[in-house]
Coordinates of C-alpha atoms in Angstrom, one line a residue:
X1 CA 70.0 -80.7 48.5
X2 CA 70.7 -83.3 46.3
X3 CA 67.9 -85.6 47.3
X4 CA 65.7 -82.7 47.5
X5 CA 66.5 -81.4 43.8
X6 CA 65.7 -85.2 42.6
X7 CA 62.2 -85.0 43.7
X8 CA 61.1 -81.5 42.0
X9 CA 63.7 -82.6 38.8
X10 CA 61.9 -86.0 37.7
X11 CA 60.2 -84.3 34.5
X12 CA 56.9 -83.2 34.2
X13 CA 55.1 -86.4 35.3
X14 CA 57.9 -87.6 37.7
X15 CA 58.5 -84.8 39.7
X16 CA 56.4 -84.1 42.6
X17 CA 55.4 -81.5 45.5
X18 CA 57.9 -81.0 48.4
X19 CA 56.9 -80.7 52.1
X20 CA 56.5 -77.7 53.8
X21 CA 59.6 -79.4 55.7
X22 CA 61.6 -80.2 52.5
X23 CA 61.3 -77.0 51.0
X24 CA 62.2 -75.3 53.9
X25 CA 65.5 -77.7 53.7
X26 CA 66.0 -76.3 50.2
X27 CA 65.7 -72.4 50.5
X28 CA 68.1 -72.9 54.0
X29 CA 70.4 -74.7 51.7
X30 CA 70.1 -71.9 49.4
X31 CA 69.9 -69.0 51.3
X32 CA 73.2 -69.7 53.6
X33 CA 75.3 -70.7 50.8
X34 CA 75.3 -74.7 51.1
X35 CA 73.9 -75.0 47.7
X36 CA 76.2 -74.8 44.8
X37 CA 75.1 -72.3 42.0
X38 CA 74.8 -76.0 39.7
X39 CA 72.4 -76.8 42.5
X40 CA 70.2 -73.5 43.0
X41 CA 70.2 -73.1 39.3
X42 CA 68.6 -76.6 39.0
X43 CA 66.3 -76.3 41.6
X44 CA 65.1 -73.0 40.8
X45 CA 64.4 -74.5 36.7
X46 CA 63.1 -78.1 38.3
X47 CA 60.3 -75.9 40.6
X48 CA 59.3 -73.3 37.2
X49 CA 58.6 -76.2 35.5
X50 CA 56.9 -78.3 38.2
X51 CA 54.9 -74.8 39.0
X52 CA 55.4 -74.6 43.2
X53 CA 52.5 -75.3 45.7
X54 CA 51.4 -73.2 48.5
X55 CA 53.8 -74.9 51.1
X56 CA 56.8 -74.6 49.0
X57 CA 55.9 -70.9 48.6
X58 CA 55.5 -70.6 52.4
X59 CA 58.9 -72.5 52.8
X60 CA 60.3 -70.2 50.7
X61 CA 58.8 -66.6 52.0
X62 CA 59.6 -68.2 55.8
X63 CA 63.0 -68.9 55.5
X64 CA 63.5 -65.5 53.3
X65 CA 62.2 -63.7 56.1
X66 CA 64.7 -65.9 59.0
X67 CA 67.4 -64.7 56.6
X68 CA 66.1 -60.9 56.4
X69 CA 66.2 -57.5 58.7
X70 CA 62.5 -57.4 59.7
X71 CA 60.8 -54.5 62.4
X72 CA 57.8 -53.5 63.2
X73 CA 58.5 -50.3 62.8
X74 CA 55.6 -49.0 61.6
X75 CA 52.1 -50.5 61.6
X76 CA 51.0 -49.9 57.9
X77 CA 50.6 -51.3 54.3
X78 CA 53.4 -53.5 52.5
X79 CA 53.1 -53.0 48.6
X80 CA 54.3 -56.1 47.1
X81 CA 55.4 -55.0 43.1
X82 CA 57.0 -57.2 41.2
X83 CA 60.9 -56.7 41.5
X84 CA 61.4 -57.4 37.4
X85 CA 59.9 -53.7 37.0
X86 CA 57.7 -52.0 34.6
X87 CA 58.2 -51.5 30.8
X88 CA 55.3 -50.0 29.5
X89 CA 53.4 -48.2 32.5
X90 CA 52.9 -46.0 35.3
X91 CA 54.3 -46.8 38.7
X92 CA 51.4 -45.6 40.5
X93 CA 52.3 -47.1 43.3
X94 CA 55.5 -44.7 44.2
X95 CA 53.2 -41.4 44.2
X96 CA 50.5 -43.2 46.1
X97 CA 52.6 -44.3 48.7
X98 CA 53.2 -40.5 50.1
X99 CA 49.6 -39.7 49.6
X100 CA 48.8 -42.8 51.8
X101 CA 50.9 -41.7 54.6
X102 CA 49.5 -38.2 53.9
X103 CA 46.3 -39.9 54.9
X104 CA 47.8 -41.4 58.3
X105 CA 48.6 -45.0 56.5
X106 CA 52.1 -45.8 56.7
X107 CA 53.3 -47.4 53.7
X108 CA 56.5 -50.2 52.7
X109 CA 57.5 -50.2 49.4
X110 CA 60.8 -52.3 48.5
X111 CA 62.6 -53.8 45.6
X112 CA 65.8 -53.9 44.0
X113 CA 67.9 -53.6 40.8
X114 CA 66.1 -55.2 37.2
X115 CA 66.1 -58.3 37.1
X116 CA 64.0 -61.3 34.5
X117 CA 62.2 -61.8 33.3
X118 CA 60.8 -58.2 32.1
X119 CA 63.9 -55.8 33.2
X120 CA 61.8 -53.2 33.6
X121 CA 62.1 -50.1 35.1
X122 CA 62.3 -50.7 39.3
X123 CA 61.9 -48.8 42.7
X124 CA 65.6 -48.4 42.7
X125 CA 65.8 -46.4 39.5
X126 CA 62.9 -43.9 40.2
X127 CA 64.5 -43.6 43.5
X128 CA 68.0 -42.6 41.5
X129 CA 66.5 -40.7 39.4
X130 CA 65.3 -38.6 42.3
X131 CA 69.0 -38.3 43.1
X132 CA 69.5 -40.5 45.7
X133 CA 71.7 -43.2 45.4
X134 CA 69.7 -46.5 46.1
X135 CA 72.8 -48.4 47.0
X136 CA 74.0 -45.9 49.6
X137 CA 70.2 -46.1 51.3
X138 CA 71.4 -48.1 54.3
X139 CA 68.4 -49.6 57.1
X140 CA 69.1 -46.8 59.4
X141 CA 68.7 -44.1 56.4
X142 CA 65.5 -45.7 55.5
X143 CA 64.2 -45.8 59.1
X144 CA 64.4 -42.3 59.9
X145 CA 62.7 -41.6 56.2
X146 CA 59.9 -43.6 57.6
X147 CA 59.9 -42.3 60.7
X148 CA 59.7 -38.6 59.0
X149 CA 57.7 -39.3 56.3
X150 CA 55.5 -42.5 57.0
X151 CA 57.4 -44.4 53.7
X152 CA 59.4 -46.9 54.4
X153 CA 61.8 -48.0 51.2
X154 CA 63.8 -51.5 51.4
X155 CA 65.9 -52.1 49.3
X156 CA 66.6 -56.2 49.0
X157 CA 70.5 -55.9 48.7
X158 CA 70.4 -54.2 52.0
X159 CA 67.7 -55.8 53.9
X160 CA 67.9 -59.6 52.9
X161 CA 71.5 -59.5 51.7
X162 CA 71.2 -63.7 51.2
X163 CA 69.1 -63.0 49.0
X164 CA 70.8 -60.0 47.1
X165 CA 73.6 -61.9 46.5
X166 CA 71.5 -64.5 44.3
X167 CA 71.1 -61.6 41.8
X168 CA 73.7 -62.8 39.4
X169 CA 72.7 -66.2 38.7
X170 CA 69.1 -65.1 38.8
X171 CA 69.9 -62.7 36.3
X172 CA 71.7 -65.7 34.1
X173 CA 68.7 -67.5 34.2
X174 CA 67.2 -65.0 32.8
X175 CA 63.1 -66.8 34.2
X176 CA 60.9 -66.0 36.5
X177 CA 61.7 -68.4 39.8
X178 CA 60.1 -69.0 43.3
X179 CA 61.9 -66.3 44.4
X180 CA 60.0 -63.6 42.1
X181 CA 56.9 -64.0 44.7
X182 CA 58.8 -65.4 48.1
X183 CA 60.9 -62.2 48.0
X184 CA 57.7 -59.6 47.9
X185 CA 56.3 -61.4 50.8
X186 CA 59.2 -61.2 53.0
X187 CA 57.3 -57.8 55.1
X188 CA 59.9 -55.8 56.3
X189 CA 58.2 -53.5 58.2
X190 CA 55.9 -56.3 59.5
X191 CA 52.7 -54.7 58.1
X192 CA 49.2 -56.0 59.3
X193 CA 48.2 -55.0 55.6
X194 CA 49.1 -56.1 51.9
X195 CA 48.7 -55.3 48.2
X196 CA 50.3 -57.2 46.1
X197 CA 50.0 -58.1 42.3
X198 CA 49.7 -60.5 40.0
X199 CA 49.5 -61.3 36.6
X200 CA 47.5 -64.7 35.5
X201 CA 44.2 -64.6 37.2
X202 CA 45.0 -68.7 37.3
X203 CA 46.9 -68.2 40.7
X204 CA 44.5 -65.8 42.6
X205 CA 43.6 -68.6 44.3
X206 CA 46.4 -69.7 45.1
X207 CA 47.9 -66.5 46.2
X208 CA 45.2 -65.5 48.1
X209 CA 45.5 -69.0 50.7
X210 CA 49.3 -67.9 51.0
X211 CA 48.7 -64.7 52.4
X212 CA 45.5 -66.5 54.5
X213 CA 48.6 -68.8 55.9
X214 CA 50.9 -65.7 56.2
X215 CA 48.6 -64.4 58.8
X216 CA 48.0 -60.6 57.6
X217 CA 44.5 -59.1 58.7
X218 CA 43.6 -58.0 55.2
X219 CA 44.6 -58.0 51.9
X220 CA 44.4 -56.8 48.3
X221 CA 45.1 -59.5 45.5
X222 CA 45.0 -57.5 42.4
X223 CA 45.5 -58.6 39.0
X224 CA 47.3 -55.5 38.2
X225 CA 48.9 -53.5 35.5
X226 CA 52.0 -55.4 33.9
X227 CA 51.6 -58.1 37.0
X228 CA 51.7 -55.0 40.0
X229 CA 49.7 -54.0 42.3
X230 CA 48.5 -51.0 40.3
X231 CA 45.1 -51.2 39.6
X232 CA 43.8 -50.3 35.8
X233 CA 42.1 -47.3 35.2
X234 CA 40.9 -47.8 32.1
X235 CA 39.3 -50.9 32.5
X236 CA 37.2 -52.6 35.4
X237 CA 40.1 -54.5 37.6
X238 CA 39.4 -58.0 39.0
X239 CA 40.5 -58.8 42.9
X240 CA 40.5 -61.2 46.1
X241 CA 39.6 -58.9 49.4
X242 CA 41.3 -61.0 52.3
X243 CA 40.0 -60.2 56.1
X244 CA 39.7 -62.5 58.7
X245 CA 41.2 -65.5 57.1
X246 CA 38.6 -65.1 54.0
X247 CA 39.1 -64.3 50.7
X248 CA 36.4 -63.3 47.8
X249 CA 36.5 -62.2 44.8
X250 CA 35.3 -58.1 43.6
X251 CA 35.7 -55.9 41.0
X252 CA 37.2 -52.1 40.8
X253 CA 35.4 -50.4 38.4
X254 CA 37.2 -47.3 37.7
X255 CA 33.9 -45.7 35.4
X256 CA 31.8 -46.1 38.2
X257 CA 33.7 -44.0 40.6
X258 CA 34.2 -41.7 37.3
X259 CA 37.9 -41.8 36.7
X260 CA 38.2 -44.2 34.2
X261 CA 40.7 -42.8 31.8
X262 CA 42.3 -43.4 28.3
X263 CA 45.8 -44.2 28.8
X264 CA 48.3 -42.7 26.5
X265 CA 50.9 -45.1 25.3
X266 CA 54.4 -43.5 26.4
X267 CA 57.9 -44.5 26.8
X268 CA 58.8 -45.0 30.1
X269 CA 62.3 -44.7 31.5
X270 CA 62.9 -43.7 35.1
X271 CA 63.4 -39.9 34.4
X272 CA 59.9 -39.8 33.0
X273 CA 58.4 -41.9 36.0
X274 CA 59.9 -39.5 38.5
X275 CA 58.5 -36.7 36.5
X276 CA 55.2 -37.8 36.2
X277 CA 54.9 -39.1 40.2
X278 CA 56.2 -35.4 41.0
X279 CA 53.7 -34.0 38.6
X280 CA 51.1 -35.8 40.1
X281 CA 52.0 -35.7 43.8
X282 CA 51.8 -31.6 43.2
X283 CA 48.5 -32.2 42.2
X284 CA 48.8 -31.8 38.1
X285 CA 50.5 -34.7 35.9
X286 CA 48.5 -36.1 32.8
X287 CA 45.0 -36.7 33.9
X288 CA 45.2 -40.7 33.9
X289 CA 47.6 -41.0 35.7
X290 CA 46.4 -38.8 38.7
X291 CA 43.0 -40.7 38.2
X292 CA 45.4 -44.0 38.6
X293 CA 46.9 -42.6 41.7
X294 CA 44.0 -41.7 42.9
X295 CA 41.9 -45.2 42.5
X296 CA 45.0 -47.2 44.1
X297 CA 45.4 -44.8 47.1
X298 CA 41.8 -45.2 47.7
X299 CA 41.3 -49.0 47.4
X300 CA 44.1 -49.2 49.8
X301 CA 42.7 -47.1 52.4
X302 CA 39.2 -48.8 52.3
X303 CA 41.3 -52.3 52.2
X304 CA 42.9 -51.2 55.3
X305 CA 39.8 -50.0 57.4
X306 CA 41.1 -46.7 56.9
X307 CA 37.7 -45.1 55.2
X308 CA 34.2 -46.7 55.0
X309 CA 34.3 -47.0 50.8
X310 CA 36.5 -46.4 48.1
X311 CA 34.2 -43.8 47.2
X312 CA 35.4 -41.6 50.3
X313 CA 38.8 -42.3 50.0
X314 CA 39.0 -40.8 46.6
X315 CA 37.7 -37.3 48.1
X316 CA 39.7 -37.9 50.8
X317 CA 42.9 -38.0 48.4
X318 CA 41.6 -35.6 45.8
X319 CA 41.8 -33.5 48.7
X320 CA 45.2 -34.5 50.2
X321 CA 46.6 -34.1 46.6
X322 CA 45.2 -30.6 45.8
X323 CA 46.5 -29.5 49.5
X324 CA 50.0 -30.2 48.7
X325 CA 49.7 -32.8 51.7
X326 CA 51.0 -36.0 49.8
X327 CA 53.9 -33.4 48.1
X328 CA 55.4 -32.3 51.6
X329 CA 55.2 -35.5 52.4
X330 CA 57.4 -36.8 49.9
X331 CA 59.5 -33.6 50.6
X332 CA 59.7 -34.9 54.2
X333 CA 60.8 -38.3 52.6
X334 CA 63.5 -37.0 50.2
X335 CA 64.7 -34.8 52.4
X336 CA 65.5 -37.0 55.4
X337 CA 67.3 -39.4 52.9
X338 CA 69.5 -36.6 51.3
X339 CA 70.3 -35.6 55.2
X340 CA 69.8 -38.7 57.0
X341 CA 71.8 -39.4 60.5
X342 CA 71.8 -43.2 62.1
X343 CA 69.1 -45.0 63.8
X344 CA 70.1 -47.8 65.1
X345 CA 67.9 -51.4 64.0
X346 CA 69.7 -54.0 66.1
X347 CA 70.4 -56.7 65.0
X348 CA 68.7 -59.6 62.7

């Protein structure tokens, strides 16, 4: 580790690109506890400031994975939110989960508790909120929520618990690190399809030749709302389609599907995102917000072959929604958790 954290550690002009090989070296050392904290702590500043390449990134997602519960347990989408939460926006991707498996399209969603550099508010805590305890939600709970509802939630503590346990000194840290992307690529659920967000349209590229590498049949790269995978609704939404080991660049335009919307500027907290998701999955909630839930449940069925156009899928989930469909499905969800008995996984 050592001689690897020399290379990245040179300074900006010094420091150079690891190997695929090298940088899988690194997150092993990591990730089974060979590394000091001194080291990872170095590392993970050394790579920030060097920026990481696509095979350090791959490294990094490959050995996450090795270290992780993974099983196809349901064929579906993964949808890969930043783990640092949301501050100042709708989580629209919670209520559109259940009105994607409404529509036959199981859905992953996973995270864990805050973490830099935004500390926003997570998966975990709208899941509390709910009343649920997240860190009670063990593998087998969560597997026979998916298998009742078509939602799959992962929590990281519990799924890649290497990787949990580097929440403290991440937290100290207080930055963004490799692992911020590495750990939203880590598929549980072993999806064929991904959404996944980012923030600087500066590394679509570079994002999009990952997930080429990764091997998923299609993809959405959006440059989302605070980073996620939500797509704006007020505002036309640039994105990379990926299918068949392509990528190109499209636009959403929310007005031209007429659901652009003004969004009202609200405090957010996780009471007020479960209420609003709730709202919304009954078919009501402030109009922007099921206009936003709407758009992103649609664009994921049409990336995922699941309807000809985005166009249909938003009747398609207008419908679903109005029908009470995605509501008993997150009934079918919540209720399975609250009353879960084991299934076993097997092991890693």
């Amino acid at each position: 580790m050592i001689n690897i954290l020399k290379e990245v550690a040179r300074g900006k002009r010094g420091a150079r690109d690891l190997s695929y090989e090298e940088a899988e070296t690194a997150a092993e050392a990591i990730l089974s506890g060979k590394a000091s904290p001194v080291q990872i702590g170095g590392f993970l500043i050394a790579e920030r400031m060097k920026l990481e390449s696509i095979e350090e990134l791959e490294a990094f997602v490959m050995v996450c994975r090795k270290h992780a519960y993974r099983t196809p347990l349901q064929q579906g989408l993964d949808c890969a939110g930043p783990y640092d939460g949301r501050t100042r926006s709708f989580v629209a991707t919670f209520p559109a989960a259940f009105l994607l498996a409404a529509a036959g399209l199981p859905v992953t969603l996973h995270g864990t508790a805050g973490l830099p550099p935004k500390w926003g508010v997570t998966l975990p805590d709208i899941i509390g909120a709910s009343g649920l305890e997240p860190a009670g939600l063990t593998r087998e709970a969560a597997a026979e929520a998916a298998r009742a509802s078509g939602v799959l939630f992962a929590r990281l503590e519990e799924w890649c618990p290497p990787l949990g346990a580097l929440h403290p000194l991440r937290a100290d840290l207080g930055m963004r690190t490799i692992f911020n992307t590495a750990e939203k690529l880590i598929d549980y659920a072993c999806s064929p399809s991904l959404v996944i967000g980012i923030f600087h349209n500066t590394v679509f590229d570079r994002i999009s030749r990952l997930i080429v590498k990764l091997g998923y049949r299609n993809a959405l790269v959006v440059q989302g709302v605070e980073g996620s995978e939500d797509l704006h609704i007020d505002r036309p939404n640039r994105v990379y389609r990926i299918s068949g080991g392509e990528a190109e660049l499209d636009i959403i335009d929310p007005e031209a599907l007429g659901l652009d919307t003004e969004v009202p500027e609200l405090e957010w907290d996780a009471k007020r995102q479960l209420e609003m998701a709730e709202a919304v999955l009954q078919g009501g909630g402030h109009t922007a917000f099921y206009h936003q839930t709407l758009l992103n449940a649609a664009a994921r069925l049409h990336m995922a072959g699941h309807v000809p156009s985005i166009e249909e899928g938003v009747y398609l989930c207008k419908d679903l929604l109005d029908r009470g469909m995605a509501w008993e499905t997150y009934g079918k969800w919540r209720s399975s958790l609250l009353g879960c008995k084991s299934v076993s996984l097997g092991p890693v």
